[in-house]
Structures are given as structure tokens and as C-alpha cells.
């Protein structure tokens, strides 16, 4: 299967910019989607496709991609951005096209 | 604004069958991929499988032998059954609405898949 790899934990100072990355072979042909999950809550889609944000998501969240790596950038991180972040894509190995998720990154805002 | 509301038994014994249903309110049922996703306590998200409005399914290979996802378009509902559960199946189970753009090299179009609406989650505990 095609895996997606994320750093387990990242920290950022309040108001600074942070980049959360996701690596995997499928990202050479798929853009990642990104989800924010706070404790006890369902995940929330924050970025999908070539940097699209659902209605209500602040524009400090942006997405990008290069080679086999996708990135979620938070420009001017706020305290409320402290959460777990997951990327997802499709598994392109063997034409399965099953959904895959990264292992998640815990973001701490200092 | 689409809303997903899910329900089902929260406590099971080993070897029993997990059964959850998700109702979709306020949006079209066709044209989307309806998924079940789970999250063991303290761990990450795991995709279980998906179904479209016509009943075509895809399952996570690691769970495929035990999973059945079905759809009732007359009620805008879809359901999950997971047989022979063990303690390893203890998790919060989510239903979610998915969408999918397939890559097309001819048009230099990259693919993308995303889940824009989620159910509230159901904690399913498997314990004897």
C-alpha cells in the first residue's frame, strides 16, 4: 500500500508561521487534503486540492505540493490552531485507489 | 449545509458484529463517496471503506474480510457492519461524505480526494 508519512509533533510560537508536511508516493499525482482535529471532536477539513479552503476556514491556512511532499502552512499561528493535523490522499499502488491517511502531526502553539 | 447523524451500539463483546448507520440530511446523496473512518483511542485515523449512491464499494484491505458497507438511497442512509470484533476494533467510528477528482495526465490534472462533512462519531468499545 501507499503510505503517507507525517512528523509526529511540531511546535510554533504564537503569531509565527509553521509548515506541516506529508510525504508519500501518491502525492506525485494527487494533491493532499488536510484535516484539523481537536480533542474530543470530529476532524474538520481545512485545505483540499491545490490550496482550496472550505467556507469558514481562515486564509492563514494554505496548502502546497512539490514532488512527493505536500505541505500545510499556517501563517500567523493562533492559539486555537493547536490541534492534530492529518493529511489524506488515495493509494495509487496497484491501482487500488483506496483512501489513505497520514499518521497525524500534533501541533503545539507556544 | 449537509449534516451527518450516526448511531449504533457502543458496547460489544468479542466475536459480535458491529453495526452503525449514518443518515444524511440537507444535501444530495448522489455524486459522493460515503465513507466510514475509525480512530482508536489516542491514535490516528483509519479508513474503513466507502460506498457510492449506486452501491459500488471499496474496502480497506486489512478489514475487507469482515466489513460490509451498504446504502439505502430511499432514506439517504448508509451503514457499516464489521463482524467478529475484537478489542483491537475499539475506536471512535465516524461516517463522512467524500469527494474525489481522478487525475488526468492528458489534461495535466492532479487528483484529489477529501471529506468535507463528518458525523459526530460513535465510541465503540469491545470488551468481554
GROMACS .gro file of C-alpha atoms in nm:
model
  238
    1UNK     CA    1   0.000   0.000   0.000
    2UNK     CA    2   0.099   0.363  -0.044
    3UNK     CA    3   0.169   0.526   0.290
    4UNK     CA    4   0.164   0.889   0.394
    5UNK     CA    5   0.429   0.998   0.645
    6UNK     CA    6   0.392   1.294   0.881
    7UNK     CA    7   0.615   1.424   1.158
    8UNK     CA    8   0.454   1.322   1.491
    9UNK     CA    9   0.488   1.664   1.650
   10UNK     CA   10   0.563   2.022   1.552
   11UNK     CA   11   0.564   2.341   1.757
   12UNK     CA   12   0.531   2.706   1.665
   13UNK     CA   13   0.541   3.034   1.855
   14UNK     CA   14   0.223   3.237   1.863
   15UNK     CA   15   0.194   3.451   1.551
   16UNK     CA   16   0.471   3.273   1.364
   17UNK     CA   17   0.447   3.056   1.053
   18UNK     CA   18   0.458   2.678   1.063
   19UNK     CA   19   0.468   2.415   0.790
   20UNK     CA   20   0.335   2.063   0.843
   21UNK     CA   21   0.447   1.811   0.584
   22UNK     CA   22   0.314   1.487   0.442
   23UNK     CA   23   0.522   1.253   0.225
   24UNK     CA   24   0.417   0.968   0.001
   25UNK     CA   25   0.440   0.832  -0.350
   26UNK     CA   26   0.071   0.904  -0.418
   27UNK     CA   27   0.141   1.275  -0.377
   28UNK     CA   28   0.324   1.276  -0.708
   29UNK     CA   29  -0.016   1.256  -0.879
   30UNK     CA   30  -0.257   1.355  -0.601
   31UNK     CA   31  -0.287   1.675  -0.402
   32UNK     CA   32  -0.330   1.611  -0.030
   33UNK     CA   33  -0.625   1.716   0.177
   34UNK     CA   34  -0.576   1.833   0.533
   35UNK     CA   35  -0.786   1.796   0.847
   36UNK     CA   36  -0.769   1.962   1.185
   37UNK     CA   37  -0.884   1.763   1.486
   38UNK     CA   38  -0.919   1.899   1.837
   39UNK     CA   39  -0.960   1.671   2.141
   40UNK     CA   40  -1.298   1.503   2.157
   41UNK     CA   41  -1.410   1.643   1.821
   42UNK     CA   42  -1.453   1.508   1.470
   43UNK     CA   43  -1.190   1.610   1.214
   44UNK     CA   44  -1.255   1.927   1.015
   45UNK     CA   45  -1.141   1.975   0.657
   46UNK     CA   46  -0.915   2.281   0.634
   47UNK     CA   47  -0.750   2.251   0.291
   48UNK     CA   48  -0.811   2.030  -0.012
   49UNK     CA   49  -0.681   2.014  -0.364
   50UNK     CA   50  -0.450   2.280  -0.498
   51UNK     CA   51  -0.498   2.507  -0.196
   52UNK     CA   52  -0.876   2.520  -0.161
   53UNK     CA   53  -1.035   2.610   0.170
   54UNK     CA   54  -1.391   2.524   0.271
   55UNK     CA   55  -1.615   2.808   0.372
   56UNK     CA   56  -1.528   2.937   0.718
   57UNK     CA   57  -1.165   2.827   0.721
   58UNK     CA   58  -0.931   3.123   0.781
   59UNK     CA   59  -0.698   3.219   0.499
   60UNK     CA   60  -0.396   3.168   0.724
   61UNK     CA   61  -0.429   2.800   0.627
   62UNK     CA   62  -0.279   2.716   0.288
   63UNK     CA   63  -0.165   2.407   0.104
   64UNK     CA   64   0.112   2.334  -0.143
   65UNK     CA   65   0.284   2.041  -0.307
   66UNK     CA   66   0.624   1.955  -0.453
   67UNK     CA   67   0.730   1.614  -0.576
   68UNK     CA   68   0.618   1.356  -0.323
   69UNK     CA   69   0.563   1.607  -0.044
   70UNK     CA   70   0.253   1.807   0.045
   71UNK     CA   71   0.258   2.088   0.298
   72UNK     CA   72   0.004   2.264   0.513
   73UNK     CA   73   0.121   2.612   0.610
   74UNK     CA   74  -0.030   2.818   0.888
   75UNK     CA   75   0.075   3.180   0.853
   76UNK     CA   76   0.044   3.362   1.183
   77UNK     CA   77  -0.049   3.067   1.405
   78UNK     CA   78  -0.313   3.132   1.668
   79UNK     CA   79  -0.367   2.960   1.998
   80UNK     CA   80  -0.682   2.796   1.861
   81UNK     CA   81  -0.476   2.627   1.589
   82UNK     CA   82  -0.328   2.390   1.846
   83UNK     CA   83  -0.460   2.052   1.732
   84UNK     CA   84  -0.378   1.731   1.549
   85UNK     CA   85  -0.347   1.760   1.173
   86UNK     CA   86  -0.394   1.475   0.926
   87UNK     CA   87  -0.330   1.456   0.553
   88UNK     CA   88  -0.505   1.219   0.317
   89UNK     CA   89  -0.486   1.101  -0.040
   90UNK     CA   90  -0.553   0.790  -0.248
   91UNK     CA   91  -0.330   0.485  -0.268
   92UNK     CA   92  -0.207   0.468  -0.627
   93UNK     CA   93  -0.009   0.147  -0.588
   94UNK     CA   94  -0.160  -0.146  -0.775
   95UNK     CA   95  -0.448   0.072  -0.892
   96UNK     CA   96  -0.627   0.016  -0.559
   97UNK     CA   97  -0.714   0.384  -0.518
   98UNK     CA   98  -0.811   0.324  -0.157
   99UNK     CA   99  -0.815   0.619   0.082
  100UNK     CA  100  -0.504   0.665   0.294
  101UNK     CA  101  -0.436   0.892   0.590
  102UNK     CA  102  -0.109   1.014   0.732
  103UNK     CA  103  -0.030   0.928   1.091
  104UNK     CA  104  -0.102   1.280   1.209
  105UNK     CA  105   0.100   1.574   1.342
  106UNK     CA  106   0.038   1.723   1.683
  107UNK     CA  107   0.080   2.099   1.660
  108UNK     CA  108   0.168   2.290   1.976
  109UNK     CA  109   0.137   2.669   1.978
  110UNK     CA  110   0.381   2.814   2.228
  111UNK     CA  111  -2.548   2.261   0.472
  112UNK     CA  112  -2.523   1.884   0.481
  113UNK     CA  113  -2.533   1.711   0.819
  114UNK     CA  114  -2.445   1.352   0.903
  115UNK     CA  115  -2.601   1.186   1.205
  116UNK     CA  116  -2.485   0.841   1.308
  117UNK     CA  117  -2.599   0.586   1.559
  118UNK     CA  118  -2.538   0.229   1.671
  119UNK     CA  119  -2.442   0.008   1.962
  120UNK     CA  120  -2.150   0.135   2.167
  121UNK     CA  121  -2.059  -0.174   2.365
  122UNK     CA  122  -1.991  -0.513   2.210
  123UNK     CA  123  -1.849  -0.845   2.321
  124UNK     CA  124  -1.570  -1.016   2.128
  125UNK     CA  125  -1.694  -1.206   1.820
  126UNK     CA  126  -2.010  -0.991   1.788
  127UNK     CA  127  -2.093  -0.778   1.487
  128UNK     CA  128  -2.057  -0.400   1.497
  129UNK     CA  129  -2.345  -0.221   1.329
  130UNK     CA  130  -2.364   0.155   1.265
  131UNK     CA  131  -2.590   0.369   1.047
  132UNK     CA  132  -2.537   0.722   0.917
  133UNK     CA  133  -2.818   0.946   0.793
  134UNK     CA  134  -2.751   1.232   0.554
  135UNK     CA  135  -2.957   1.548   0.588
  136UNK     CA  136  -2.968   1.861   0.379
  137UNK     CA  137  -2.769   1.760   0.076
  138UNK     CA  138  -2.759   1.540  -0.230
  139UNK     CA  139  -2.686   1.174  -0.173
  140UNK     CA  140  -2.574   1.104  -0.527
  141UNK     CA  141  -2.238   1.206  -0.666
  142UNK     CA  142  -2.045   1.149  -0.344
  143UNK     CA  143  -1.850   0.872  -0.176
  144UNK     CA  144  -1.982   0.781   0.167
  145UNK     CA  145  -1.712   0.654   0.399
  146UNK     CA  146  -1.658   0.504   0.739
  147UNK     CA  147  -1.342   0.605   0.922
  148UNK     CA  148  -1.229   0.499   1.268
  149UNK     CA  149  -0.986   0.623   1.529
  150UNK     CA  150  -0.860   0.400   1.811
  151UNK     CA  151  -0.809   0.582   2.142
  152UNK     CA  152  -0.502   0.804   2.121
  153UNK     CA  153  -0.424   0.700   1.765
  154UNK     CA  154  -0.471   0.827   1.411
  155UNK     CA  155  -0.745   0.797   1.151
  156UNK     CA  156  -0.803   0.470   0.966
  157UNK     CA  157  -1.024   0.449   0.660
  158UNK     CA  158  -1.258   0.150   0.670
  159UNK     CA  159  -1.433   0.175   0.336
  160UNK     CA  160  -1.669   0.367   0.112
  161UNK     CA  161  -1.981   0.331  -0.097
  162UNK     CA  162  -2.136   0.549  -0.364
  163UNK     CA  163  -2.505   0.607  -0.426
  164UNK     CA  164  -2.522   0.320  -0.675
  165UNK     CA  165  -2.380   0.075  -0.421
  166UNK     CA  166  -2.027   0.038  -0.552
  167UNK     CA  167  -1.790  -0.027  -0.262
  168UNK     CA  168  -1.420  -0.014  -0.175
  169UNK     CA  169  -1.278  -0.153   0.147
  170UNK     CA  170  -0.953  -0.123   0.339
  171UNK     CA  171  -0.767  -0.444   0.251
  172UNK     CA  172  -0.680  -0.502   0.617
  173UNK     CA  173  -1.052  -0.515   0.710
  174UNK     CA  174  -1.207  -0.635   0.386
  175UNK     CA  175  -1.291  -0.986   0.504
  176UNK     CA  176  -1.502  -0.853   0.791
  177UNK     CA  177  -1.658  -0.534   0.651
  178UNK     CA  178  -1.983  -0.469   0.470
  179UNK     CA  179  -2.099  -0.119   0.379
  180UNK     CA  180  -2.446  -0.079   0.236
  181UNK     CA  181  -2.666   0.208   0.125
  182UNK     CA  182  -3.037   0.286   0.141
  183UNK     CA  183  -3.094   0.569  -0.103
  184UNK     CA  184  -3.465   0.590  -0.020
  185UNK     CA  185  -3.369   0.703   0.330
  186UNK     CA  186  -3.039   0.879   0.244
  187UNK     CA  187  -2.861   0.643   0.480
  188UNK     CA  188  -2.559   0.419   0.467
  189UNK     CA  189  -2.448   0.154   0.711
  190UNK     CA  190  -2.142  -0.030   0.838
  191UNK     CA  191  -2.119  -0.387   0.959
  192UNK     CA  192  -1.793  -0.522   1.099
  193UNK     CA  193  -1.803  -0.886   1.200
  194UNK     CA  194  -1.606  -1.085   1.456
  195UNK     CA  195  -1.491  -0.781   1.651
  196UNK     CA  196  -1.205  -0.793   1.899
  197UNK     CA  197  -1.060  -0.543   2.143
  198UNK     CA  198  -0.848  -0.410   1.856
  199UNK     CA  199  -1.167  -0.277   1.697
  200UNK     CA  200  -1.232  -0.046   1.991
  201UNK     CA  201  -1.239   0.302   1.842
  202UNK     CA  202  -1.443   0.609   1.764
  203UNK     CA  203  -1.619   0.541   1.435
  204UNK     CA  204  -1.704   0.829   1.203
  205UNK     CA  205  -1.916   0.847   0.893
  206UNK     CA  206  -1.809   1.106   0.637
  207UNK     CA  207  -1.901   1.246   0.298
  208UNK     CA  208  -1.619   1.215   0.048
  209UNK     CA  209  -1.547   1.359  -0.291
  210UNK     CA  210  -1.288   1.256  -0.545
  211UNK     CA  211  -1.129   1.406  -0.855
  212UNK     CA  212  -0.937   1.149  -1.053
  213UNK     CA  213  -0.604   1.259  -1.202
  214UNK     CA  214  -0.592   1.302  -1.579
  215UNK     CA  215  -0.244   1.328  -1.728
  216UNK     CA  216  -0.384   1.431  -2.064
  217UNK     CA  217  -0.524   1.746  -1.908
  218UNK     CA  218  -0.239   1.785  -1.657
  219UNK     CA  219  -0.497   1.745  -1.384
  220UNK     CA  220  -0.387   1.613  -1.048
  221UNK     CA  221  -0.616   1.403  -0.838
  222UNK     CA  222  -0.760   1.490  -0.500
  223UNK     CA  223  -0.991   1.327  -0.250
  224UNK     CA  224  -1.142   1.489   0.056
  225UNK     CA  225  -1.401   1.453   0.331
  226UNK     CA  226  -1.597   1.771   0.388
  227UNK     CA  227  -1.866   1.658   0.628
  228UNK     CA  228  -1.834   1.422   0.922
  229UNK     CA  229  -2.070   1.257   1.165
  230UNK     CA  230  -2.038   1.323   1.533
  231UNK     CA  231  -1.856   0.995   1.598
  232UNK     CA  232  -1.957   0.686   1.793
  233UNK     CA  233  -1.731   0.528   2.051
  234UNK     CA  234  -1.748   0.153   2.011
  235UNK     CA  235  -1.590  -0.049   2.290
  236UNK     CA  236  -1.529  -0.420   2.256
  237UNK     CA  237  -1.494  -0.589   2.592
  238UNK     CA  238  -1.592  -0.917   2.749
   0.00000   0.00000   0.00000
